[in-house]
C-alpha positions as semicolon CSV with decimal commas, in nm:
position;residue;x (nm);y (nm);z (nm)
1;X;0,000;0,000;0,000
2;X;0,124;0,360;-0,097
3;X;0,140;0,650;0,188
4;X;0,249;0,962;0,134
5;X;0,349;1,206;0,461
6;X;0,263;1,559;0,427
7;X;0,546;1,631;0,632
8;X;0,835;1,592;0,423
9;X;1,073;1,842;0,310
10;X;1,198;1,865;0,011
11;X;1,571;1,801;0,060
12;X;1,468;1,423;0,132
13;X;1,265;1,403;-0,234
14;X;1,599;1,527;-0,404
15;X;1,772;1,270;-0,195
16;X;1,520;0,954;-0,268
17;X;1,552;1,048;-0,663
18;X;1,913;1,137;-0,683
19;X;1,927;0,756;-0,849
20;X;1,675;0,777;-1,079
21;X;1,748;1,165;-1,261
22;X;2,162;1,181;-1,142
23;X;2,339;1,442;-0,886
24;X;2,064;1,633;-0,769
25;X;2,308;1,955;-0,688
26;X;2,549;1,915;-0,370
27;X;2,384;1,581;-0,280
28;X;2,593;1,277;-0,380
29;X;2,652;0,927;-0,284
30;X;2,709;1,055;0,083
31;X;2,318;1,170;0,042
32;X;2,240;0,851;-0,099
33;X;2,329;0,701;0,200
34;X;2,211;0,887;0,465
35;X;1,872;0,773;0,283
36;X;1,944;0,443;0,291
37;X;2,050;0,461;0,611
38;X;1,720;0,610;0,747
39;X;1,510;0,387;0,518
40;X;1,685;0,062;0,679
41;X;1,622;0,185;1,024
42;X;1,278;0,333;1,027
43;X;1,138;0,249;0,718
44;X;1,221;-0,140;0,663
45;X;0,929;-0,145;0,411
46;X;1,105;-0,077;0,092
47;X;0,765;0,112;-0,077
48;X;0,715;0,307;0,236
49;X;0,799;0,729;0,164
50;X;1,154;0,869;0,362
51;X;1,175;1,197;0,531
52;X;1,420;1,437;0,505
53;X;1,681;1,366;0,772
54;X;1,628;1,702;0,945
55;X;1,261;1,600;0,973
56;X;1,112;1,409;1,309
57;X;0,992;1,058;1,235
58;X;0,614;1,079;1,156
59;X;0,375;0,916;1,383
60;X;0,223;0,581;1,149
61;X;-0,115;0,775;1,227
62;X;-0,035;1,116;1,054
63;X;0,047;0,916;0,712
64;X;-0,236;1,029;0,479
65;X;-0,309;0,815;0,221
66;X;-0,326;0,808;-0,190
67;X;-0,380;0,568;-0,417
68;X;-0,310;0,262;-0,378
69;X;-0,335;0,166;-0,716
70;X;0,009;0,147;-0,953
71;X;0,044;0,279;-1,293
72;X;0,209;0,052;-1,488
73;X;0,079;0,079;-1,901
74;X;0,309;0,116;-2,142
75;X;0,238;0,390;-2,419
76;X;0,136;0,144;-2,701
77;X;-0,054;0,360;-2,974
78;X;-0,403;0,300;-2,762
79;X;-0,329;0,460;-2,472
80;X;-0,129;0,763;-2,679
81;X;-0,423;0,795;-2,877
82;X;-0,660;0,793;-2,560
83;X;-0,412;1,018;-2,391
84;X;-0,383;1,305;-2,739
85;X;-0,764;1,358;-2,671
86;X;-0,816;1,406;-3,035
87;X;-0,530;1,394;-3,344
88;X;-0,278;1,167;-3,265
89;X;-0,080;1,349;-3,557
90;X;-0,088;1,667;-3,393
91;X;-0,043;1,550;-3,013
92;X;0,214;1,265;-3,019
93;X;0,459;1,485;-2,782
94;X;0,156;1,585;-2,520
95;X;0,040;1,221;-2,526
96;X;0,363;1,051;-2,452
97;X;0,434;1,330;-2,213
98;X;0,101;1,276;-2,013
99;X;0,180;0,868;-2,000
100;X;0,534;0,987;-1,872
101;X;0,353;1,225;-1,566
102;X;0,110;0,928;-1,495
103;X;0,422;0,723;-1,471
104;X;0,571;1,015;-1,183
105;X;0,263;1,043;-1,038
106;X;0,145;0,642;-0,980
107;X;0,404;0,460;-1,068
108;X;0,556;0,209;-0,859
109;X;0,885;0,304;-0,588
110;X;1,113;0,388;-0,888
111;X;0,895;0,583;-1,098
112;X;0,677;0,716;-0,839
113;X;0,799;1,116;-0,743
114;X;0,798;1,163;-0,348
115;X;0,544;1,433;-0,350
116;X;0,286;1,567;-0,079
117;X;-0,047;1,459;-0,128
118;X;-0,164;1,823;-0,237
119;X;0,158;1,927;-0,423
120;X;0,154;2,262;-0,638
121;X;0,352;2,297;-0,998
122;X;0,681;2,414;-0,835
123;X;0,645;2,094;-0,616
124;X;0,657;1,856;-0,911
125;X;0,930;2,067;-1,094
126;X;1,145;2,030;-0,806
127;X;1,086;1,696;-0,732
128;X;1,133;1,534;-1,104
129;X;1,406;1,799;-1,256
130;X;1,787;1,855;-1,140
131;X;1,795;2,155;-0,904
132;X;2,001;2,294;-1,200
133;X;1,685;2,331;-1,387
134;X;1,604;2,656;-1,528
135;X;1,239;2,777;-1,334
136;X;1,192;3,062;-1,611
137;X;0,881;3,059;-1,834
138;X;1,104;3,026;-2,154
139;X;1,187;2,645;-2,317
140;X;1,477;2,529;-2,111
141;X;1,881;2,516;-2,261
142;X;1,997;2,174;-2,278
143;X;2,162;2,242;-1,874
144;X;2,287;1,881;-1,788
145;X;2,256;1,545;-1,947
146;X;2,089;1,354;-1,638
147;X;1,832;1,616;-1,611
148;X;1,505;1,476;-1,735
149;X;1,462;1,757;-1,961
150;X;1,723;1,572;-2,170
151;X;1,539;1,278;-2,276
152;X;1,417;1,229;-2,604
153;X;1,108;1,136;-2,688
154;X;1,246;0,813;-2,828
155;X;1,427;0,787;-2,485
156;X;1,112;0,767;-2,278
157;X;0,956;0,533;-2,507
158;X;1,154;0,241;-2,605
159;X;1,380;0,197;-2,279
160;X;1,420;-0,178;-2,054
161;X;1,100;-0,029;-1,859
162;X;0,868;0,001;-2,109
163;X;0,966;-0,336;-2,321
164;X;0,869;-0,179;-2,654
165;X;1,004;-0,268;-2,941
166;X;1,058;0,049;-3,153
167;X;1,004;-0,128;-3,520
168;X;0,699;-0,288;-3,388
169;X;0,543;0,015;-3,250
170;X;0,611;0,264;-3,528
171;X;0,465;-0,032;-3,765
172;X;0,191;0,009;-3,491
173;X;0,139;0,392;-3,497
174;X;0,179;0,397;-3,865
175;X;-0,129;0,148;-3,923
176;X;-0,311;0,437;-3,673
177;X;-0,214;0,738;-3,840
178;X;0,120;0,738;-4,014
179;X;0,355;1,083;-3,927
180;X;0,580;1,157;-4,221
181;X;0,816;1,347;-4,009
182;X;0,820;1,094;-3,696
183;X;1,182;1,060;-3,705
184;X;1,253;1,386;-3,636
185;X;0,977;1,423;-3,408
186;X;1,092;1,114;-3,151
187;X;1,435;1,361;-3,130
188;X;1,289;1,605;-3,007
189;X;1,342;1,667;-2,618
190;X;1,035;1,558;-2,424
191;X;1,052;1,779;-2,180
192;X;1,192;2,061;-2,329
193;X;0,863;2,311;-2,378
194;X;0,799;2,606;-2,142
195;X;0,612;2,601;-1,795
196;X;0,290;2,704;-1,969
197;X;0,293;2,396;-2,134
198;X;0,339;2,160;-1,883
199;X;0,132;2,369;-1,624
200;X;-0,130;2,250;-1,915
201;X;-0,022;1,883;-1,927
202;X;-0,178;1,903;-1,534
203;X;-0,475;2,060;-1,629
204;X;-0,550;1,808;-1,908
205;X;-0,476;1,519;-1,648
206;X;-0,744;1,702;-1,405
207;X;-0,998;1,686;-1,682
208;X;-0,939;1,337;-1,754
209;X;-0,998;1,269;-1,424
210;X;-0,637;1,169;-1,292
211;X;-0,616;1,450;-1,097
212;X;-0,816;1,672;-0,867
213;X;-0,723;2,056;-0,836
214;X;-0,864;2,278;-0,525
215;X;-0,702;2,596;-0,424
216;X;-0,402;2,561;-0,700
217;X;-0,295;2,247;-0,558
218;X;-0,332;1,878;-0,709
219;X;-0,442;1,593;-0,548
220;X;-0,392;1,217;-0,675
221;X;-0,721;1,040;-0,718
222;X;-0,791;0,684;-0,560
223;X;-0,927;0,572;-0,808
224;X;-0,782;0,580;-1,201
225;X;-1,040;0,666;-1,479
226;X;-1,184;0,437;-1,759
227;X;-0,896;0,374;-1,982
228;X;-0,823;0,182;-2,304
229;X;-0,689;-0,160;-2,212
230;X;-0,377;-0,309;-2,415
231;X;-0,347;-0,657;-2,341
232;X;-0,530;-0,959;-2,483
233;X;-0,867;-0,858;-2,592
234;X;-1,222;-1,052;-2,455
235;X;-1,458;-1,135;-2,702
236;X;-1,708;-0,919;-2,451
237;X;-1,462;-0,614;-2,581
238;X;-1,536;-0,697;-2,959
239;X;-1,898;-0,690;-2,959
240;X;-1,877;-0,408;-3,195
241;X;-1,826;-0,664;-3,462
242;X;-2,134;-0,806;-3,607
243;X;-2,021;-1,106;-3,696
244;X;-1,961;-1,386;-3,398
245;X;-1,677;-1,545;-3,642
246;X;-1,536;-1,231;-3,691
247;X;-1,461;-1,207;-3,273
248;X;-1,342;-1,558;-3,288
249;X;-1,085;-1,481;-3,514
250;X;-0,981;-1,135;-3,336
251;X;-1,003;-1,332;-3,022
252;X;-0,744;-1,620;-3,061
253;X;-0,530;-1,438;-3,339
254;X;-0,513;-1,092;-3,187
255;X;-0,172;-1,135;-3,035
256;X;0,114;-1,221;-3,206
257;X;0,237;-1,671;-3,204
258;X;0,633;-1,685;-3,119
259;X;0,657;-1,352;-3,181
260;X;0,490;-1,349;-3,514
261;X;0,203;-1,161;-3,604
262;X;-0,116;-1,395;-3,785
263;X;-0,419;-1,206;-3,785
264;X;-0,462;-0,853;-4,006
265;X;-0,751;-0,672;-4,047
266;X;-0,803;-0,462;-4,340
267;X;-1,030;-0,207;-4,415
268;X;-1,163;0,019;-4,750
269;X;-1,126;0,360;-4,561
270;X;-1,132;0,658;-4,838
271;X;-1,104;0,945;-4,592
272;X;-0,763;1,152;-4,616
273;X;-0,909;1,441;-4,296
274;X;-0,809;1,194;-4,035
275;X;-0,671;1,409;-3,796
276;X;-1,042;1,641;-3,841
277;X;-1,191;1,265;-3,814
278;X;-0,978;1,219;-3,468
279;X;-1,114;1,571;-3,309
280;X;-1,488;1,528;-3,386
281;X;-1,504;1,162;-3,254
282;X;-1,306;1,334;-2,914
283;X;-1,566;1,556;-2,908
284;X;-1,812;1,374;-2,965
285;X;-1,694;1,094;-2,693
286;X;-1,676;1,401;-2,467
287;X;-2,092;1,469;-2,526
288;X;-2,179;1,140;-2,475
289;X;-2,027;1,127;-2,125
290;X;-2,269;1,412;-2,040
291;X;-2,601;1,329;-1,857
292;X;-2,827;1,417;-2,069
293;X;-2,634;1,386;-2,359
294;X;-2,703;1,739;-2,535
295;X;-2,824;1,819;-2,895
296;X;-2,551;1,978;-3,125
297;X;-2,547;2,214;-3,435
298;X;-2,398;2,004;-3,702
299;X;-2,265;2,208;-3,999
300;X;-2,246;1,975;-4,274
301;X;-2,123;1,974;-4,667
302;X;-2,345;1,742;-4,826
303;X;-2,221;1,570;-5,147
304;X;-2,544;1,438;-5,239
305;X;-2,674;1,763;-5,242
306;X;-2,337;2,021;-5,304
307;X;-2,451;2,236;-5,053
308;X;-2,368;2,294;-4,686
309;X;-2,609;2,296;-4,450
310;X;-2,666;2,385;-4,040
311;X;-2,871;2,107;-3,880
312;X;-2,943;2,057;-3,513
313;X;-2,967;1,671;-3,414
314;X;-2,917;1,453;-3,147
315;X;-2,622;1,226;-3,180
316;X;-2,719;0,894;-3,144
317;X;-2,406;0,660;-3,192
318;X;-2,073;0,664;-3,484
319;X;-2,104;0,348;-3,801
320;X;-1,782;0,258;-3,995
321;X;-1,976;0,146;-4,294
322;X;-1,829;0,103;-4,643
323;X;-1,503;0,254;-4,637
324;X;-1,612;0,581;-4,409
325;X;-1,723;0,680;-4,072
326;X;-2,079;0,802;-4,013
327;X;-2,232;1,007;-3,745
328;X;-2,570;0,869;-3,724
329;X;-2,836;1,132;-3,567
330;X;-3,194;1,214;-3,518
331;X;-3,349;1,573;-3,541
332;X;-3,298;1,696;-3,926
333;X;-3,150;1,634;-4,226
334;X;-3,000;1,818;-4,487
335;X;-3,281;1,777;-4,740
336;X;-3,565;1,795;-4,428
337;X;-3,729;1,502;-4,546
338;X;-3,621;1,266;-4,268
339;X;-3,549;1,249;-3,922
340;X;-3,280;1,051;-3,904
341;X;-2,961;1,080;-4,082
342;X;-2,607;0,937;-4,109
343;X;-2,393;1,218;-4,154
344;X;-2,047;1,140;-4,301
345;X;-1,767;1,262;-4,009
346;X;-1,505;1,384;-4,234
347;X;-1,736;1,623;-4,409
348;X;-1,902;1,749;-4,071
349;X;-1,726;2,109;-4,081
350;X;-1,804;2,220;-3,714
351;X;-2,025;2,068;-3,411
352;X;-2,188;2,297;-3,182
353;X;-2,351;2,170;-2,854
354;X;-2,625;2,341;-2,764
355;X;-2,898;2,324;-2,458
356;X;-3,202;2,144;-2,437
357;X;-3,430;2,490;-2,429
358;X;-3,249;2,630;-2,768
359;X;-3,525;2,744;-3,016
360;X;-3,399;2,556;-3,261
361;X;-3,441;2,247;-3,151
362;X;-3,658;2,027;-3,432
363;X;-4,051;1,973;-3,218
364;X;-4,005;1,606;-3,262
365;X;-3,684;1,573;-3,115
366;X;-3,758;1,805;-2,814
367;X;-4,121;1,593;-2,771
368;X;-3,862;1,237;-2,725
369;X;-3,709;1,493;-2,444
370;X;-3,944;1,552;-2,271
371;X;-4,091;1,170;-2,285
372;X;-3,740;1,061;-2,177
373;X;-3,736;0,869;-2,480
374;X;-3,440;0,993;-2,679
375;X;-3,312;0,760;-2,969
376;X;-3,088;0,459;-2,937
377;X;-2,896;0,231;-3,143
378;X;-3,154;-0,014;-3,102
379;X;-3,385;0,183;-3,293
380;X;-3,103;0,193;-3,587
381;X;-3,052;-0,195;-3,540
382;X;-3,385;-0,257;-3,585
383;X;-3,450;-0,052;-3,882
384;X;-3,150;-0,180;-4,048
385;X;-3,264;-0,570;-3,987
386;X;-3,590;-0,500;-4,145
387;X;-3,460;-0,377;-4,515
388;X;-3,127;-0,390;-4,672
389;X;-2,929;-0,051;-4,631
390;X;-2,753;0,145;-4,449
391;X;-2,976;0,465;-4,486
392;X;-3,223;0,235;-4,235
393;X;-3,447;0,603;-4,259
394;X;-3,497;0,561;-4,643
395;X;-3,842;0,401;-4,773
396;X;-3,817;-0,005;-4,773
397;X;-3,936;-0,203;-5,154
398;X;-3,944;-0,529;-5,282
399;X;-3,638;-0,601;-5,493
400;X;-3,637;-0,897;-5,734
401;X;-3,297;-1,014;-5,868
402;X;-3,185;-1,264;-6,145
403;X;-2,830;-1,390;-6,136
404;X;-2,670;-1,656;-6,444
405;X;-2,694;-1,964;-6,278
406;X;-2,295;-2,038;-6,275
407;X;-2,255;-1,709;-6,105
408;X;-2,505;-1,745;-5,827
409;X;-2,319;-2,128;-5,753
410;X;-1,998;-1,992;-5,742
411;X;-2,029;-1,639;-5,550
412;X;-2,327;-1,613;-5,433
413;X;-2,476;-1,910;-5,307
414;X;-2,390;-2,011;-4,922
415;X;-2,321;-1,633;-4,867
416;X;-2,530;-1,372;-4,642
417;X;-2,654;-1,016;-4,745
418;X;-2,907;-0,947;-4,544
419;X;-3,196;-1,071;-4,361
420;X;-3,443;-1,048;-4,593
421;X;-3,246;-1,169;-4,895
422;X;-3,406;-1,473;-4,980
423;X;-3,385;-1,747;-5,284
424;X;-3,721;-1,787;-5,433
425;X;-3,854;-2,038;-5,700
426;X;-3,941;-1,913;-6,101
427;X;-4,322;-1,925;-6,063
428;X;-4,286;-1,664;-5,730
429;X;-4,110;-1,396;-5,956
430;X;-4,437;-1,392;-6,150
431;X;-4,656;-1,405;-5,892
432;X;-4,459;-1,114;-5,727
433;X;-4,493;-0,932;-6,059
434;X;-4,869;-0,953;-6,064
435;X;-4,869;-0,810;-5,707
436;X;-4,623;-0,554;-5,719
437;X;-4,658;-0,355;-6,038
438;X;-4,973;-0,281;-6,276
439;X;-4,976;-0,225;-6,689
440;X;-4,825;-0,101;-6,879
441;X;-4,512;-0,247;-6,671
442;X;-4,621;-0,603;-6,553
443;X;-4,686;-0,668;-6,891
444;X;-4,334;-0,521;-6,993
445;X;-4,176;-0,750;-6,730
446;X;-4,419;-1,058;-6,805
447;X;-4,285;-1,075;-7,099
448;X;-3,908;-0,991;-6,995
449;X;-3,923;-1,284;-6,714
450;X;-4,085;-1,514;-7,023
451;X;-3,739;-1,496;-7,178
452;X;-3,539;-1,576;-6,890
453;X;-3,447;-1,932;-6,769
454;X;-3,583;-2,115;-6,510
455;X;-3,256;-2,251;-6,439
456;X;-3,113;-1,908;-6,326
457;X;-3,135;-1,836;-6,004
458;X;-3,403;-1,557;-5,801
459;X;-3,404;-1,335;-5,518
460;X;-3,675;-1,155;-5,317
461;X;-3,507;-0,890;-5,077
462;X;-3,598;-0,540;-4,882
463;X;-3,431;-0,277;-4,969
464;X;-3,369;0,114;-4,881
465;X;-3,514;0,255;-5,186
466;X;-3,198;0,546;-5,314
467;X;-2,978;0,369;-5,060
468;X;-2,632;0,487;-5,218
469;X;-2,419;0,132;-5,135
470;X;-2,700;-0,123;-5,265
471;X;-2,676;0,098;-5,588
472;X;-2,249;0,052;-5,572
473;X;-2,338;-0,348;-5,466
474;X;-2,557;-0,389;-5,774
475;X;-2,339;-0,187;-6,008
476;X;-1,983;-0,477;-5,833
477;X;-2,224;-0,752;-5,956
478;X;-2,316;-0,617;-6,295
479;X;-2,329;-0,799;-6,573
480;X;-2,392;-1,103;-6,388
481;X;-2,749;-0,940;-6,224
482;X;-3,033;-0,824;-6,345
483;X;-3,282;-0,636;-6,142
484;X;-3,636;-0,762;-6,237
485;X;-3,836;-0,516;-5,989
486;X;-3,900;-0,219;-5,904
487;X;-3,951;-0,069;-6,230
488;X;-3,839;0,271;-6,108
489;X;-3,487;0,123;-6,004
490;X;-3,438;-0,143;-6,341
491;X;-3,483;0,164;-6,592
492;X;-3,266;0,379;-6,406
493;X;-2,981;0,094;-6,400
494;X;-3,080;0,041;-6,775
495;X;-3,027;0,448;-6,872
496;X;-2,693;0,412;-6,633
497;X;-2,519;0,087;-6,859
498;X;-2,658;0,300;-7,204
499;X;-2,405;0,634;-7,063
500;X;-2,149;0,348;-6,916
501;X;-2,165;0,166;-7,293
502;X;-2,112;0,490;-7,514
503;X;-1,730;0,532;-7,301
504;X;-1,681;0,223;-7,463
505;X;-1,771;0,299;-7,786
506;X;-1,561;0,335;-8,041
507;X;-1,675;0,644;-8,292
């Protein structure tokens, strides 16, 4: 268990850590073992905190605790990630500096800085740099090679204590977000910035909750805050992935076999603004921790429509979904003519949050307020399991397909698409026909479905009617297919192979 004695003065700190950072001043080995010397005669529990030797030996009672819990993660591309509180890009040198005060702060006897339970800025300073340090508010000279200030980033990072091994991790952080000048960057001195700066590293650990500040003085918590975990993964941590084979893969193949990595994980991702990608899902995560969650102001440039537009929604929940990442909220829409909407995150220019008695506020959306029944991702589950499409708002229709019989056997058949997408028998197409459409066009596709073979094989399925990656999923299986209903959707593929053809032609 950790204690920490609000008596101590600082000579003894400089004297614990003249091991860890080098010659801290005038004090040498002789200092050294004067601390020794107490620690083996009043302190014969090697964790326990010394006192300075001018100090009197505490009473047991007067010890006030903190926590008793010991930081011990190493900065694998997770944590960093968790720790940049947005762009990784942009905040490598915070994040890895923030792990590095976490390590100071609760780490175990040779990481962790002998500091009062409420300690101030100067406190830290003193207790982690050389007393040569420069206390000025301008970035500090390279003073002394032992001073922590020193270090390079690369120093920090890939040293006994941490394990890591620096190919494996940059392979690591380059999968996350690859830095084009990240050799240059793990040079630079860690903790060579100004006091602003790392006055703001403790602010930024208060707000994650690893700190507490009253009165200009920091106190450790007892308890450490919700944080990404980096060893093996549970399959009840991969329940993101909608397929239970999927988790059983990631699962037994996550971590590397003799040292050997067998499991990759590739994805079509087509957005470039990562690092504008990496801020709105940090603020977004911030919302969400908020009780209520509030409604936002979503400026949005809509491709569909070439336009931007100001919408105020509720955000329900973030989709990776066909090589982008969707914000999926309920209030308006860019073309007001649904309630829902999945609004692409890397075109999502700026997000506003706003209260629950703003004006603005679409009637419907402040009516589920006021019920307590805001929207959930069950409600976009369901939707989605009831018609094929990931614009679940979108009108559902019957789709009838035909695919060439050698086709369907070899790519097709034995595969899932959706719920509702179903095999049906020749004589059902017609029947569907006669049910679904009226002359002029059942006769048109009578007649069509007359000079196709019973041999091929049919589908029935639900669909999102203008649903923009069915249309690319139809358009991948072209030639092959042929879309027998809805009328609306068969001439509209029909005028799109007519343009496609005349590229091809040869004048």
């Amino acid at each position: 268990m950790d204690t920490s004695y609000t008596g101590l003065e600082e000579p003894a700190s400089k004297l614990l850590y003249a091991r860890s950072y080098g010659d801290k001043g005038m004090r040498g080995m002789r200092g050294m073992r004067e601390t020794r010397e107490i620690r083996e005669k009043f302190f014969p529990n090697p964790q326990s905190p010394i006192p300075s030797p001018q100090s009197p030996i505490p009473n047991p009672q007067s010890l006030k605790k903190v926590s008793e819990s010991i930081f011990a993660d190493v900065p694998q591309v997770e944590l960093l990630q968790w720790l940049a509180r947005g762009s990784l890009k942009q905040n490598l040198p915070r994040a890895v500096r923030l792990w590095v005060w976490l390590r100071c702060l609760y780490g175990d006897a040779q990481d962790r800085l002998l500091l009062d339970d409420a300690f101030s800025f100067a406190d830290w300073r003193n207790a982690f740099f050389l007393s040569s340090h420069p206390k000025g508010e301008a970035i500090p000279e390279l003073h002394h090679r032992q001073c922590p200030c020193a270090k390079t980033i690369a120093d920090w990072l890939f040293d006994s204590k941490t394990g890591l091994e620096q190919s494996q991790w940059r392979r690591s952080l380059s999968t996350h977000t690859p830095i084009p000048n990240l050799d240059q960057l793990l040079q630079q001195r860690l903790f060579g910035v100004t006091r602003r700066t790392l006055q703001a590293d403790l602010d930024i650990l208060t707000e994650l909750g690893w700190l507490e500040k009253h009165q200009q003085k920091y106190y450790r918590v007892q308890q450490f805050p919700t944080r990404p975990i980096t060893t093996k993964l549970h399959s009840n941590e991969l329940h993101f992935l909608n397929q239970e084979d999927l988790v059983a893969i990631a699962q037994n193949l996550s971590q590397e076999i003799c040292g050997v990595r067998r499991f990759f994980f590739k994805l079509d991702y087509v957005v470039t603004a990562i690092d504008e990608v990496d801020n709105l899902q940090y603020q977004l995560q911030k919302l969400w921790e908020k009780t209520p969650v509030p409604p936002i102001k979503i400026t949005y440039s809509s491709a569909r429509l070439g336009s931007t537009f100001n919408c105020v929604v509720y955000p329900v929940c973030i989709y990776y979904v066909q090589r982008a990442v969707y914000l999926c909220a309920f209030g308006e829409s860019p073309d007001h003519k649904t309630d829902w909407y999945n609004f692409r995150l890397d075109r999502i220019k700026d997000i506003t949050p706003i209260d629950w008695t703003h004006p603005a506020i679409p009637k419907h959306l402040q009516q589920r307020y006021h019920q307590h029944n805001l929207p959930t991702s069950d409600e976009i589950e369901i939707q989605m399991s009831q018609a094929w499409g990931f614009d679940f708002y979108l009108k559902p229709r019957l789709m009838v397909l035909r695919f060439d019989r050698d086709y369907h056997d070899r790519y097709i058949d034995r595969t899932f698409r959706h719920d509702t997408f179903k095999a049906i028998a020749y004589p059902q197409v017609k029947t569907l026909i006669q049910k679904s459409t009226a002359n002029p066009e059942q006769a048109a596709l009578l007649k069509i479905l007359a000079h196709r073979s019973p041999e091929d094989a049919y589908y029935r399925v639900q669909y999102r009617h203008g649903d923009h990656n069915v249309m690319m999923r139809l358009r991948a299986w072209r030639p092959i297919v042929e879309v027998l209903l809805p009328w609306d959707l068969r001439q509209t593929i029909a005028a799109d192979v007519a343009r496609e053809c005349q590229l091809y032609t040869v004048c």
